[in-house]
Coordinates of C-alpha atoms and ligand atoms in Angstrom, one line a residue:
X1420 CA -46.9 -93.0 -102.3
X1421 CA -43.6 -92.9 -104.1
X1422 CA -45.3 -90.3 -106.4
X1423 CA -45.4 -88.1 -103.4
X1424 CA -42.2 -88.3 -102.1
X1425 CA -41.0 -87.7 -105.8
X1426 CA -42.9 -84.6 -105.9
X1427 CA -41.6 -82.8 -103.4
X1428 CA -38.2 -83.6 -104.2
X1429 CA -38.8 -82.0 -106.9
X1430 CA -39.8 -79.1 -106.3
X1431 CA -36.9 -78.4 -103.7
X1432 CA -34.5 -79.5 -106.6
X1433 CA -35.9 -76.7 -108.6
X1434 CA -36.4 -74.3 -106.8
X1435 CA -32.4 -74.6 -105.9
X1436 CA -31.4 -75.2 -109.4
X1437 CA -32.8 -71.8 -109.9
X1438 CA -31.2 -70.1 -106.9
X1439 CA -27.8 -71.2 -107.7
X1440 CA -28.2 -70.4 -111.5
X1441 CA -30.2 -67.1 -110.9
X1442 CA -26.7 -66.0 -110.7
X1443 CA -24.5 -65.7 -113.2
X1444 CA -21.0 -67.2 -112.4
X1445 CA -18.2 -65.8 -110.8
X1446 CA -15.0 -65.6 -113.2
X1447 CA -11.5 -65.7 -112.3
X1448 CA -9.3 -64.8 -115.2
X1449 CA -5.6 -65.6 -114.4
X1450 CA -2.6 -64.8 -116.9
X1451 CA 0.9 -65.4 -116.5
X1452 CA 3.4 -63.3 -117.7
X1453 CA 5.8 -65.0 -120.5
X1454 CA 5.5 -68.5 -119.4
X1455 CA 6.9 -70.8 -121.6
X1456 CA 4.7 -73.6 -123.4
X1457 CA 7.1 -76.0 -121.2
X1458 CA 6.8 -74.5 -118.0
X1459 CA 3.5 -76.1 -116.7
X1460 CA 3.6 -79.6 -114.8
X1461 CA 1.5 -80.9 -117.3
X1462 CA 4.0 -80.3 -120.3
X1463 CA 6.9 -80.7 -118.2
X1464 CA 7.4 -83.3 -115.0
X1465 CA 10.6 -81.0 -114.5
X1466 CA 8.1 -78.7 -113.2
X1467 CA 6.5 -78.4 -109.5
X1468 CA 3.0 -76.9 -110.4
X1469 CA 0.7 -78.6 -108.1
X1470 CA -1.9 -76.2 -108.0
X1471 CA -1.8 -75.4 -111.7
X1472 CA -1.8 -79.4 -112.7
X1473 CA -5.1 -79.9 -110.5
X1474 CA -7.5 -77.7 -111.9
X1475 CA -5.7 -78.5 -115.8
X1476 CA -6.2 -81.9 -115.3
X1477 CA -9.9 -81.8 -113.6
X1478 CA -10.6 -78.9 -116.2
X1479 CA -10.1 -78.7 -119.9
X1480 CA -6.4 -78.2 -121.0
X1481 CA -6.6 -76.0 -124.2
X1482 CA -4.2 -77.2 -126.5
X1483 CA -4.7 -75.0 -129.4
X1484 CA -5.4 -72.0 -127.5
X1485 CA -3.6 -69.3 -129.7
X1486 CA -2.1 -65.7 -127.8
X1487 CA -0.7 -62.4 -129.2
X1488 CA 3.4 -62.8 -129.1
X1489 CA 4.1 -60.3 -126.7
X1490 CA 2.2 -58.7 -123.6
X1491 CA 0.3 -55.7 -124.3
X1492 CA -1.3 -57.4 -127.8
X1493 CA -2.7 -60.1 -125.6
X1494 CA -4.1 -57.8 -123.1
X1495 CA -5.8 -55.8 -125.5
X1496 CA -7.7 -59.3 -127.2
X1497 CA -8.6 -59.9 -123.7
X1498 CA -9.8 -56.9 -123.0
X1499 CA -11.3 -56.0 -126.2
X1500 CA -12.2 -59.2 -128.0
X1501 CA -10.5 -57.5 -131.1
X1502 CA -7.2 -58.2 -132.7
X1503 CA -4.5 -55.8 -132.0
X1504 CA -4.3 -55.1 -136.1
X1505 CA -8.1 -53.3 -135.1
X1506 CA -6.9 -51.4 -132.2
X1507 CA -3.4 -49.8 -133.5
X1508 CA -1.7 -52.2 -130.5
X1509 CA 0.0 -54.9 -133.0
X1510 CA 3.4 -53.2 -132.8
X1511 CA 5.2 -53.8 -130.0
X1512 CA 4.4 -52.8 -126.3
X1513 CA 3.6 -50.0 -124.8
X1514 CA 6.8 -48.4 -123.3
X1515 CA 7.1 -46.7 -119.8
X1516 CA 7.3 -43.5 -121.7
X1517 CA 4.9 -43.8 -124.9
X1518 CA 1.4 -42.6 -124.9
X1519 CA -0.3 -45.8 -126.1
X1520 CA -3.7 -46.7 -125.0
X1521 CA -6.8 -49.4 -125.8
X1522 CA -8.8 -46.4 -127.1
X1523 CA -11.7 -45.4 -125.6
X1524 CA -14.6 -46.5 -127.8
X1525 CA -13.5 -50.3 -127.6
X1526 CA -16.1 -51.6 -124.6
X1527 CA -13.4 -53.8 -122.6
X1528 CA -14.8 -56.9 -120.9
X1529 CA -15.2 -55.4 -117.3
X1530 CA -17.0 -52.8 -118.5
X1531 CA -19.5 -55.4 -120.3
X1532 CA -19.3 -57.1 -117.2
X1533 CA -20.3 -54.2 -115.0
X1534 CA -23.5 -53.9 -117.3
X1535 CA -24.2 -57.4 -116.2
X1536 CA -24.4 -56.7 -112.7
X1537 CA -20.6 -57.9 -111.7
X1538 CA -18.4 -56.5 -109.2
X1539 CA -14.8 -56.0 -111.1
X1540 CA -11.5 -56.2 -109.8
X1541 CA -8.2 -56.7 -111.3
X1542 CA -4.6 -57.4 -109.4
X1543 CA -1.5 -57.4 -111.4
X1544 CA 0.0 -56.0 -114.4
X1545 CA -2.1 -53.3 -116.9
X1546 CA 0.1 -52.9 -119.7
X1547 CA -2.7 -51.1 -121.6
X1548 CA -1.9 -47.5 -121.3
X1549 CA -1.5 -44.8 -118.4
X1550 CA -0.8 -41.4 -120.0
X1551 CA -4.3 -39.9 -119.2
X1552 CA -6.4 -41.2 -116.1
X1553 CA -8.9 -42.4 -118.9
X1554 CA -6.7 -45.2 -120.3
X1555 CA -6.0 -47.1 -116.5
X1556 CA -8.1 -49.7 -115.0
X1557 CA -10.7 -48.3 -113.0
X1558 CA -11.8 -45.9 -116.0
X1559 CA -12.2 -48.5 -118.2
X1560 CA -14.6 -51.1 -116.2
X1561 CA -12.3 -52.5 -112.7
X1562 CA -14.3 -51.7 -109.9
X1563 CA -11.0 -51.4 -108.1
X1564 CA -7.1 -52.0 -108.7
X1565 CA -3.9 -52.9 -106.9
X1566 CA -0.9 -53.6 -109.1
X1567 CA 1.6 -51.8 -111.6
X1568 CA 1.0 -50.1 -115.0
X1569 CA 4.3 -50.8 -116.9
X1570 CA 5.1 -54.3 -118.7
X1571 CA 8.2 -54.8 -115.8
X1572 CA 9.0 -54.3 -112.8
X1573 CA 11.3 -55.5 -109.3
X1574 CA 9.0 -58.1 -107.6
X1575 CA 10.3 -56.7 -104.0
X1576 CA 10.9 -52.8 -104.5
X1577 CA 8.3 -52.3 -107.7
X1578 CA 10.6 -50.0 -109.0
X1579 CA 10.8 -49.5 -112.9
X1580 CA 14.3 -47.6 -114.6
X1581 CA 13.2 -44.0 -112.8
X1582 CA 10.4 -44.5 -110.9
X1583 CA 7.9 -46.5 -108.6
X1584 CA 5.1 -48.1 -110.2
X1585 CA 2.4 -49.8 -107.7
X1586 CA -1.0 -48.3 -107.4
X1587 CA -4.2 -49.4 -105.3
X1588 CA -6.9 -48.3 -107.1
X1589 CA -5.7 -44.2 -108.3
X1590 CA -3.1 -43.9 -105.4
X1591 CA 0.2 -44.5 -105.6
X1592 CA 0.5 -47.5 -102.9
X1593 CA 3.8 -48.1 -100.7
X1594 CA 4.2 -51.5 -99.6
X1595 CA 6.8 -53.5 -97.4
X1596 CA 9.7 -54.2 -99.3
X1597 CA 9.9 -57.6 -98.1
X1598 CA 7.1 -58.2 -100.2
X1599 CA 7.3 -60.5 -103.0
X1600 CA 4.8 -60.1 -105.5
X1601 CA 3.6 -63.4 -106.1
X1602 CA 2.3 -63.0 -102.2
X1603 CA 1.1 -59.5 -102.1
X1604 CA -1.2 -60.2 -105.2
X1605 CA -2.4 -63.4 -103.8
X1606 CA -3.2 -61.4 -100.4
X1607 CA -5.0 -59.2 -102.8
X1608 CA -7.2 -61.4 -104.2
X1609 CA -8.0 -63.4 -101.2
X1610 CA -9.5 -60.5 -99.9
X1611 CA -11.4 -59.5 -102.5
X1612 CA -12.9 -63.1 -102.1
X1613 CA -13.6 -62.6 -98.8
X1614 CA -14.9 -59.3 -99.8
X1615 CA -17.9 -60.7 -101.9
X1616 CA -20.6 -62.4 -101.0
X1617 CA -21.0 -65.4 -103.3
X1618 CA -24.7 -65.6 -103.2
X1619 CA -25.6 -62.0 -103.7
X1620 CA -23.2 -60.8 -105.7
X1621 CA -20.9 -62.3 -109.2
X1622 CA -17.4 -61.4 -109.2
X1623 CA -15.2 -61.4 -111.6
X1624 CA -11.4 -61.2 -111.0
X1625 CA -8.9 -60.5 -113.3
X1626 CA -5.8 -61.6 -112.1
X1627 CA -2.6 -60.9 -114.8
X1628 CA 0.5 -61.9 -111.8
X1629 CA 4.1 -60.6 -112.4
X1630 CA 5.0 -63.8 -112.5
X1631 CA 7.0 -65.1 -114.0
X1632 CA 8.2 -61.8 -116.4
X1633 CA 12.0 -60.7 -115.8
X1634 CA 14.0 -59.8 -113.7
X1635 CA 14.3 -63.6 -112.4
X1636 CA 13.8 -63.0 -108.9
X1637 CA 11.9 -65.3 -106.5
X1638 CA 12.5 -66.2 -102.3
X1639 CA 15.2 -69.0 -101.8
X1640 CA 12.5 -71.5 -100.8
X1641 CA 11.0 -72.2 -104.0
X1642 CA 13.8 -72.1 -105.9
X1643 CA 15.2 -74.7 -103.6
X1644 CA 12.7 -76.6 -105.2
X1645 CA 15.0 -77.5 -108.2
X1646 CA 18.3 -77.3 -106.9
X1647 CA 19.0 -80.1 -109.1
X1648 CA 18.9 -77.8 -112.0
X1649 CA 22.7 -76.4 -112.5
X1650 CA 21.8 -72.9 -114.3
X1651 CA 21.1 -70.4 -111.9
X1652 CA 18.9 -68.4 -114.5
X1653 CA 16.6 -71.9 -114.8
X1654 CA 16.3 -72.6 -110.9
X1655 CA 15.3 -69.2 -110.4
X1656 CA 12.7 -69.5 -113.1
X1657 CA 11.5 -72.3 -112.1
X1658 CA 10.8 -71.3 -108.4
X1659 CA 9.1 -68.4 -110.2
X1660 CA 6.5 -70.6 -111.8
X1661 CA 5.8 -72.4 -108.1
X1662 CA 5.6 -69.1 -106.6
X1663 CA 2.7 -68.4 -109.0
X1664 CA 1.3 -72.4 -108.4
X1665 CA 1.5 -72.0 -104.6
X1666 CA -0.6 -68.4 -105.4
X1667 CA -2.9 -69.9 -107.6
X1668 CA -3.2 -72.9 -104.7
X1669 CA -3.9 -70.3 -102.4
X1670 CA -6.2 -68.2 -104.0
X1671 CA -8.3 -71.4 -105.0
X1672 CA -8.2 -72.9 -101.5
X1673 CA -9.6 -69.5 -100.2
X1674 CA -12.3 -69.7 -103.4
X1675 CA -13.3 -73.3 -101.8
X1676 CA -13.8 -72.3 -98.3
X1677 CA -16.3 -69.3 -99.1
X1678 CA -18.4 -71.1 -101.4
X1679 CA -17.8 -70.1 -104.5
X1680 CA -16.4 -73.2 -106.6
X1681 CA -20.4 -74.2 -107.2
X1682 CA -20.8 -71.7 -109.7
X1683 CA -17.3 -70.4 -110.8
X1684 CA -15.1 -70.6 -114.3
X1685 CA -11.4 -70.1 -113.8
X1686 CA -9.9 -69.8 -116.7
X1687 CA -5.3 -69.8 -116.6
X1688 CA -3.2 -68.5 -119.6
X1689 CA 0.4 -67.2 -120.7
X1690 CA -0.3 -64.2 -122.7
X1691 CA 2.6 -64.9 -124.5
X1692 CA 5.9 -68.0 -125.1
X1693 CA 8.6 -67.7 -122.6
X1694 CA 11.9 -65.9 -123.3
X1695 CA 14.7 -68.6 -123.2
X1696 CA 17.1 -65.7 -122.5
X1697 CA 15.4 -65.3 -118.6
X1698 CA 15.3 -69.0 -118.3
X1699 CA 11.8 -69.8 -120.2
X1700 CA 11.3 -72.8 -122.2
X1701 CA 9.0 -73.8 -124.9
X1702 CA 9.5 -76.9 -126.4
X1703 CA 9.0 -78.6 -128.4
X1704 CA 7.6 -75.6 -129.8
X1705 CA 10.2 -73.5 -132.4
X1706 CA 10.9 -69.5 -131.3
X1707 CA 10.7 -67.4 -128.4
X1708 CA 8.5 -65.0 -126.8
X1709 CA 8.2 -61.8 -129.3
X1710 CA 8.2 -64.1 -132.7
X1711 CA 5.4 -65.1 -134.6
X1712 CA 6.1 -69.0 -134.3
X1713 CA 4.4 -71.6 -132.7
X1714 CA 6.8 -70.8 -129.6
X1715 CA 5.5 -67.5 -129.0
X1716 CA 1.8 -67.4 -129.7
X1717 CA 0.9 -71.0 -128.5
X1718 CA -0.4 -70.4 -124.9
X1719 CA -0.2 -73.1 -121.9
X1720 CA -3.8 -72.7 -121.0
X1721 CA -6.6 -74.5 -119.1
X1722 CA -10.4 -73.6 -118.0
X1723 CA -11.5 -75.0 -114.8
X1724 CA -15.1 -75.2 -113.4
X1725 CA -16.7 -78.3 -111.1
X1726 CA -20.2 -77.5 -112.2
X1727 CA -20.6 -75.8 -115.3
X1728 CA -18.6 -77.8 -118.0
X1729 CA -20.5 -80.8 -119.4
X1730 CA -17.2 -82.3 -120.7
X1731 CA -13.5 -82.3 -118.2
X1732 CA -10.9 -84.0 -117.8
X1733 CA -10.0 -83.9 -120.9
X1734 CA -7.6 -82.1 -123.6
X1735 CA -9.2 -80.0 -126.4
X1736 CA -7.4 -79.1 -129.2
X1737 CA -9.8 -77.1 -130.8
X1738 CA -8.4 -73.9 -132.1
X1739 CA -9.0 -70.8 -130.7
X1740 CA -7.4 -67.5 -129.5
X1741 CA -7.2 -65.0 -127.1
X1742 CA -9.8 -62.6 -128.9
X1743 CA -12.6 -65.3 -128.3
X1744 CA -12.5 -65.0 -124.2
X1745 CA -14.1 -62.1 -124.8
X1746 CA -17.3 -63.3 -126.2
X1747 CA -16.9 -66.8 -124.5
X1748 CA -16.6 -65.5 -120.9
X1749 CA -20.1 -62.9 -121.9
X1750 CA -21.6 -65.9 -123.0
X1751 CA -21.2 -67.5 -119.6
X1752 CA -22.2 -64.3 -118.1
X1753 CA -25.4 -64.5 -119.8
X1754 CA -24.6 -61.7 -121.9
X1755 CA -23.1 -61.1 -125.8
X1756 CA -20.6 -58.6 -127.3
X1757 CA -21.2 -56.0 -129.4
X1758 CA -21.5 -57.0 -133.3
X1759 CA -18.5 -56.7 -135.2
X1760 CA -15.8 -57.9 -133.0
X1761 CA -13.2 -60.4 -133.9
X1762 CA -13.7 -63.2 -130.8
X1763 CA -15.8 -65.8 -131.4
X1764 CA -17.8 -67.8 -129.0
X1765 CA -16.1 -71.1 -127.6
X1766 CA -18.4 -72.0 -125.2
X1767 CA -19.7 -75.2 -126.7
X1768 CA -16.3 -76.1 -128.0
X1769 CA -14.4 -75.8 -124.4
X1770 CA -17.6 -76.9 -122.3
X1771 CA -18.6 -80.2 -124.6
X1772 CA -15.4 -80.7 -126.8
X1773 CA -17.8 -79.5 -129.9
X1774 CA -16.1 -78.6 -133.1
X1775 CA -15.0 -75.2 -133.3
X1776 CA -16.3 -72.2 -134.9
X1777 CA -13.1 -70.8 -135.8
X1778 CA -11.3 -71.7 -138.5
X1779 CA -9.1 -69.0 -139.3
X1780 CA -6.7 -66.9 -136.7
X1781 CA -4.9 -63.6 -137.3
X1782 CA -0.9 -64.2 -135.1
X1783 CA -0.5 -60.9 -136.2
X1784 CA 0.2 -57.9 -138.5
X1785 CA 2.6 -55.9 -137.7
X1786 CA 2.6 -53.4 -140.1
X1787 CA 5.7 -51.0 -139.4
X1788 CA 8.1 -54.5 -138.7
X1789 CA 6.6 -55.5 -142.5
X1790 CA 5.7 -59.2 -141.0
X1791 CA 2.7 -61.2 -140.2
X1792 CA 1.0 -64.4 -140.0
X1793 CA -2.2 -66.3 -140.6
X1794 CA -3.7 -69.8 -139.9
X1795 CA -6.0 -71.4 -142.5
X1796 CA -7.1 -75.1 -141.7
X1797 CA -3.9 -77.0 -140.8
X1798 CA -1.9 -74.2 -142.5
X1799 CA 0.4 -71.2 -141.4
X1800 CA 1.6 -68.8 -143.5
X1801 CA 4.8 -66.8 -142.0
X1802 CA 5.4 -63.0 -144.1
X1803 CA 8.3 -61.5 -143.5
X1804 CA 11.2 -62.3 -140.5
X1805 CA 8.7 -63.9 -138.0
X1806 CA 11.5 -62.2 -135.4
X1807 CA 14.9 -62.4 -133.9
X1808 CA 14.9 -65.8 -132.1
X1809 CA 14.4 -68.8 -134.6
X1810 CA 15.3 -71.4 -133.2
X1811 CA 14.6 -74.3 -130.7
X1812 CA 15.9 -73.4 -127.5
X1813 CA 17.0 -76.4 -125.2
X1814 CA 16.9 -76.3 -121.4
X1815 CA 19.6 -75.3 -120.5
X1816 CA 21.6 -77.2 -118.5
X1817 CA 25.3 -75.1 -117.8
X1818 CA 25.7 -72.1 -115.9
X1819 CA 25.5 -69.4 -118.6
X1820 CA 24.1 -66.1 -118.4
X1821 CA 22.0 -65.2 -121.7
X1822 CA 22.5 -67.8 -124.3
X1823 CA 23.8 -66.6 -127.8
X1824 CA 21.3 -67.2 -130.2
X1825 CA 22.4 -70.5 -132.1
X1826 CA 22.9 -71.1 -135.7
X1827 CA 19.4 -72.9 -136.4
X1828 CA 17.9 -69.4 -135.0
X1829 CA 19.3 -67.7 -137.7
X1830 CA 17.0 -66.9 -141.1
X1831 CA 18.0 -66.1 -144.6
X1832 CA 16.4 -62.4 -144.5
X1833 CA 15.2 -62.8 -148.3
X1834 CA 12.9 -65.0 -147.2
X1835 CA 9.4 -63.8 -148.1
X1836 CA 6.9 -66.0 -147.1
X1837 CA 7.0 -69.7 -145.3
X1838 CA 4.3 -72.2 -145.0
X1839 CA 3.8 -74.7 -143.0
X1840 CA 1.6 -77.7 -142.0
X1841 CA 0.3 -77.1 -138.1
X1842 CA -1.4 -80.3 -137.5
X1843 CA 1.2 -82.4 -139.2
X1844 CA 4.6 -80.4 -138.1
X1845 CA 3.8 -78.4 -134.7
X1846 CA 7.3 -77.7 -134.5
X1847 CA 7.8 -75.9 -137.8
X1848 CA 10.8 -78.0 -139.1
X1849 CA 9.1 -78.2 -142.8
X1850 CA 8.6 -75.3 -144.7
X1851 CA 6.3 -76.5 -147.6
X1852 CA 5.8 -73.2 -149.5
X1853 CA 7.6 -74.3 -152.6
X1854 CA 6.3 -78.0 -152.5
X1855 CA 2.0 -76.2 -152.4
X1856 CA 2.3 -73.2 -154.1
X1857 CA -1.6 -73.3 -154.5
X1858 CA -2.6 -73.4 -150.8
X1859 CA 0.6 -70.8 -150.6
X1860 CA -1.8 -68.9 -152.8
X1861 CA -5.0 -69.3 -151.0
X1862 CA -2.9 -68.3 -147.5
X1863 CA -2.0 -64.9 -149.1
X1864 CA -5.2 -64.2 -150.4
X1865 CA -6.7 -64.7 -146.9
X1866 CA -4.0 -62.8 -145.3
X1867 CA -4.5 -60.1 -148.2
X1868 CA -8.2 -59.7 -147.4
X1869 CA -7.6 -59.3 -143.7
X1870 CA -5.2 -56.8 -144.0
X1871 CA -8.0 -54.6 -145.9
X1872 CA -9.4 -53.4 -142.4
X1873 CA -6.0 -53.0 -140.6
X1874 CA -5.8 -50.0 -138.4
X1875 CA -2.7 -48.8 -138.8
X1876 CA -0.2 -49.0 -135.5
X1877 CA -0.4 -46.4 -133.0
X1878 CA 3.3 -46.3 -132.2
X1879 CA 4.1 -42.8 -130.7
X1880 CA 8.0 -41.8 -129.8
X1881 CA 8.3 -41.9 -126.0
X1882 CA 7.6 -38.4 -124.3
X1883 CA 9.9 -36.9 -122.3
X1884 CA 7.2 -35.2 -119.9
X1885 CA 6.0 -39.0 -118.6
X1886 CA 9.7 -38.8 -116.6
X1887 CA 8.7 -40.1 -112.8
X1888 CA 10.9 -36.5 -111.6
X1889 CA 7.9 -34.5 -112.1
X1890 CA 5.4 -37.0 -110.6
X1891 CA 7.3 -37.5 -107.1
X1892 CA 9.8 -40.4 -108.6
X1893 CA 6.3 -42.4 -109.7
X1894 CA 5.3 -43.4 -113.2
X1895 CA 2.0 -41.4 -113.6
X1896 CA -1.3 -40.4 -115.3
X1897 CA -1.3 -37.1 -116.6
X1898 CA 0.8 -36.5 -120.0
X1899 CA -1.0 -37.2 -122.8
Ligands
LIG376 C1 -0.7 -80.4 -128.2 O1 0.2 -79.4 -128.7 C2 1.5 -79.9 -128.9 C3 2.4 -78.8 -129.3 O2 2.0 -78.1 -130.4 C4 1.6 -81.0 -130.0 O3 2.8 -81.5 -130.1 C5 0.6 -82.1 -129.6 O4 0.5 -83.0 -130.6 C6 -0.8 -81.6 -129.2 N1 -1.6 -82.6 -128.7 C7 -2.7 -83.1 -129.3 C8 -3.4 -84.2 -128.7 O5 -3.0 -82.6 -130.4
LIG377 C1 -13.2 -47.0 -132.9 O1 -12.8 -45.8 -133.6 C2 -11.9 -46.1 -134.7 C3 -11.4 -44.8 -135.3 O2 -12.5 -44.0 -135.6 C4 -12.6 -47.1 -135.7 O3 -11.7 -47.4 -136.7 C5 -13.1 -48.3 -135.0 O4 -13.8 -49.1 -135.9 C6 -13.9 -48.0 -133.7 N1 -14.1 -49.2 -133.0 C7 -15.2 -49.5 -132.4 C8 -15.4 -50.8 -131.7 O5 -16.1 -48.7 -132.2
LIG378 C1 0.2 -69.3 -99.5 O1 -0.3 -69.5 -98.2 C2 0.6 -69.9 -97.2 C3 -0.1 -70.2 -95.9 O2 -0.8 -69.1 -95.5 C4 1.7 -68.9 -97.1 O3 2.7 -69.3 -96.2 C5 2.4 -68.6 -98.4 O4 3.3 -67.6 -98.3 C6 1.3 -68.3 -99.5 N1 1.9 -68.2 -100.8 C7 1.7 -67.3 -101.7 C8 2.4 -67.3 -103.0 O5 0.8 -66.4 -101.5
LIG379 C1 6.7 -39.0 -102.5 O1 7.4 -40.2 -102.6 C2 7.9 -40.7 -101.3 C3 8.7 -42.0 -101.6 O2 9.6 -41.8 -102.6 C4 6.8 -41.0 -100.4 O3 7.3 -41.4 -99.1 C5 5.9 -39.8 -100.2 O4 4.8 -40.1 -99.4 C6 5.5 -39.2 -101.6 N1 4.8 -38.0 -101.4 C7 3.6 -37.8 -101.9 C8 3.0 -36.4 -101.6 O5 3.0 -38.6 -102.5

């Protein structure tokens, strides 16, 4: 008798079990732009981030999740699963008027995706190139795209120095400049959800927001929010950062309702620290967005899922960087990358808290700034001038415009190399090089080896024939 009802039971267990995994999951990959390490409700109570707190604290917060130092580095690790020092992207960013570009034999993640059977679609900020149609989004694996291509832009009027940049899929797109971007990328992504069928069809969504990048703009009623912070610069931050919550709230509410939470990863990250001088924060951490300290390449970051992480609720401090979503997000797919790339595969370590594979991270080589850094262990080696903002930036609490970089920010330029303990000293207060000169050694060497397969940086001059006045007052495809 009981044996019978079990049986049964059973079977319909199974035979749903292997309907709802038959599927691979849906992925939704949001980034902020320059969000500061202390700008997320669960660093900060000074911050309203709802939303964002919910899925960190049901998820896995990621506390040794490790990003490039500024935006288009990150994007390319992301897209790629390869260091920026392998593409010829570790110098800087890609400027409205330089030709630089992902190039085109690196398989980005969509594109691996695609292969997989997923629909593709990104909202937000490229940063990866534009010159030649075969650089931009949907040649290089997004089934379609609304946003921008630039690293900045106005949140209302998406204008950029001479031109307008805002593009749905390859048209230019003109939109009400009432708009705020927080809202019109949410809109966006909400209908793609509604767009997709959850049981027929995987999506993935890439979703890189504005937010919270300069210029600080954001609509009076979230920066209301904190009208008990005195600097203006600060407030309007802040209401910046719940702009993006109340997206990310929407966009998951929307997720919920259409049935797609049972067999869905979300995964949130900065792609870089937050610039104190537009109101960002990171401490405790030391530096500023564009540096190579702890301040500019530690990420706030979470993963969220409610069915397919064995472990959550908890915080893993496992260390990892943005060149292993790559492989970790094909893994989930039920695919794997292509040998030879740099990410490695976290899966086990985010999904059951298992010890990490990775032991070693590249922050960077940069090789026409002459700096770089490397972590080995519980170690950090700093060569050269890790960049222009050393210090530890308090919140600020007067009404000043851009703070002058204090004294503590400033570095004796002689200094060669810096070494410091990560595990013990996460602010990067103690420079131990001269007290272990041997494990200062055994950092070099590392770094030394890595460098033997650095590509060098693609860093072309800006071209005068990218100027918007020959593409209708737009920044467009079609000079390089
Ligand atoms: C999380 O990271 C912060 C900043 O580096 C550090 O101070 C803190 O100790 C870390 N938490 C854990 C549990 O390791
Ligand atoms: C792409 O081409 C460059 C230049 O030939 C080469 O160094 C690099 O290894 C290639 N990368 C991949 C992933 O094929
Ligand atoms: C979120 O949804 C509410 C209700 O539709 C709307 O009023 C609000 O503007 C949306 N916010 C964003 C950032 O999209
Ligand atoms: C040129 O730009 C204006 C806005 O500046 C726009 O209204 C118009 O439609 C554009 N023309 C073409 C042919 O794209």
């Amino acid at each position: 008798m009981r044996r019978e009802m079990f049986l049964p039971t059973l079977l319909v267990t199974a035979v749903l079990l292997s309907l709802s995994s038959a599927r691979p999951p849906h992925i939704v990959l949001i980034v902020a732009d320059d969000l500061g390490w202390n700008d997320v409700g669960w660093h900060n109570p000074q911050m309203y981030t709802p939303n964002l707190d919910k899925l960190a604290r049901n998820g896995v917060i990621l506390n040794s999740s490790y990003v490039q130092p500024i935006c288009t580095p990150t994007r390319n690790c992301l897209m790629t699963g390869f260091y920026p020092y392998h593409t010829g992207l570790q110098h800087f960013v890609i400027l409205d008027d330089t030709p630089g570009y992902i190039p085109t034999n690196f398989t980005t993640l969509p594109e691996k995706l695609k292969q997989l059977g997923y629909s593709t679609h990104m909202v937000g900020k490229w940063h990866l190139g534009y010159c030649n149609w075969k650089y931009t989004p949907t040649y290089r694996g997004f089934d379609s795209f609304m946003g921008y291509y630039n690293g900045r832009e106005d949140y209302y009027t998406h204008e950029e120095g001479t031109g307008y940049d805002f593009r749905l899929n390859k048209d230019v797109h003109y939109l009400p400049q009432a708009d705020y971007s927080a809202h019109t990328f949410a809109r966006r992504a909400i209908d793609i959800i509604i767009s997709v069928d959850p049981q027929k069809e995987s999506l993935f969504l890439y979703l890189p927001f504005q937010s919270v990048h300069e210029p600080l703009q954001v609509p009076e009623k979230y920066e209301k929010i904190y009208s008990n912070i005195q600097n203006k610069e600060r407030r309007i931050y802040c209401g910046m950062v719940s702009a993006l919550d109340e997206a990310v709230g929407n966009i998951t509410n929307v997720l919920r309702e259409r049935g797609f939470m049972d067999n869905l990863l979300l995964v949130f990250t900065s792609d870089n620290g937050g610039n104190f001088q537009y109101g960002a924060n990171n401490l405790p951490l030391r530096g500023n967005k564009n540096t190579l300290w702890e301040g500019g390449t530690k990420g706030a970051a979470f993963v969220y899922s409610e069915t397919l992480l064995k472990k959550k609720n908890y915080e893993n401090t496992e260390m990892m960087h943005a060149v292993d979503l790559f492989p970790t997000l094909l893994h989930v797919a039920g695919g794997s990358p292509d040998p030879g790339i740099d990410g490695m595969d976290m899966w086990p370590t985010i999904s059951e808290n298992k010890a990490s594979p990775r032991t070693e991270f590249i922050y960077n080589i940069d090789d026409i700034d002459k700096n770089a850094a490397i972590r080995v262990g519980d170690y950090k080696l700093i060569e050269g001038i890790p960049g222009q903002n050393n210090g530890w930036y308090p919140l600020p609490t007067r009404e000043v415009h851009f703070q002058e970089e204090d004294s503590v920010g400033r570095l004796n330029v002689d200094i060669q190399y810096q070494l410091f303990d990560i595990k013990h000293d996460p602010t990067e207060h103690f420079d131990i090089s001269e007290k272990y000169p041997d494990v200062l050694e055994k950092l070099k060497q590392r770094l030394a080896e890595y460098k033997k397969s650095l590509v060098p940086a693609f860093s072309p001059p800006p071209d005068p024939k990218a100027n918007p006045k020959y593409y209708n007052g737009t920044w467009s495809p079609g000079w390089c």
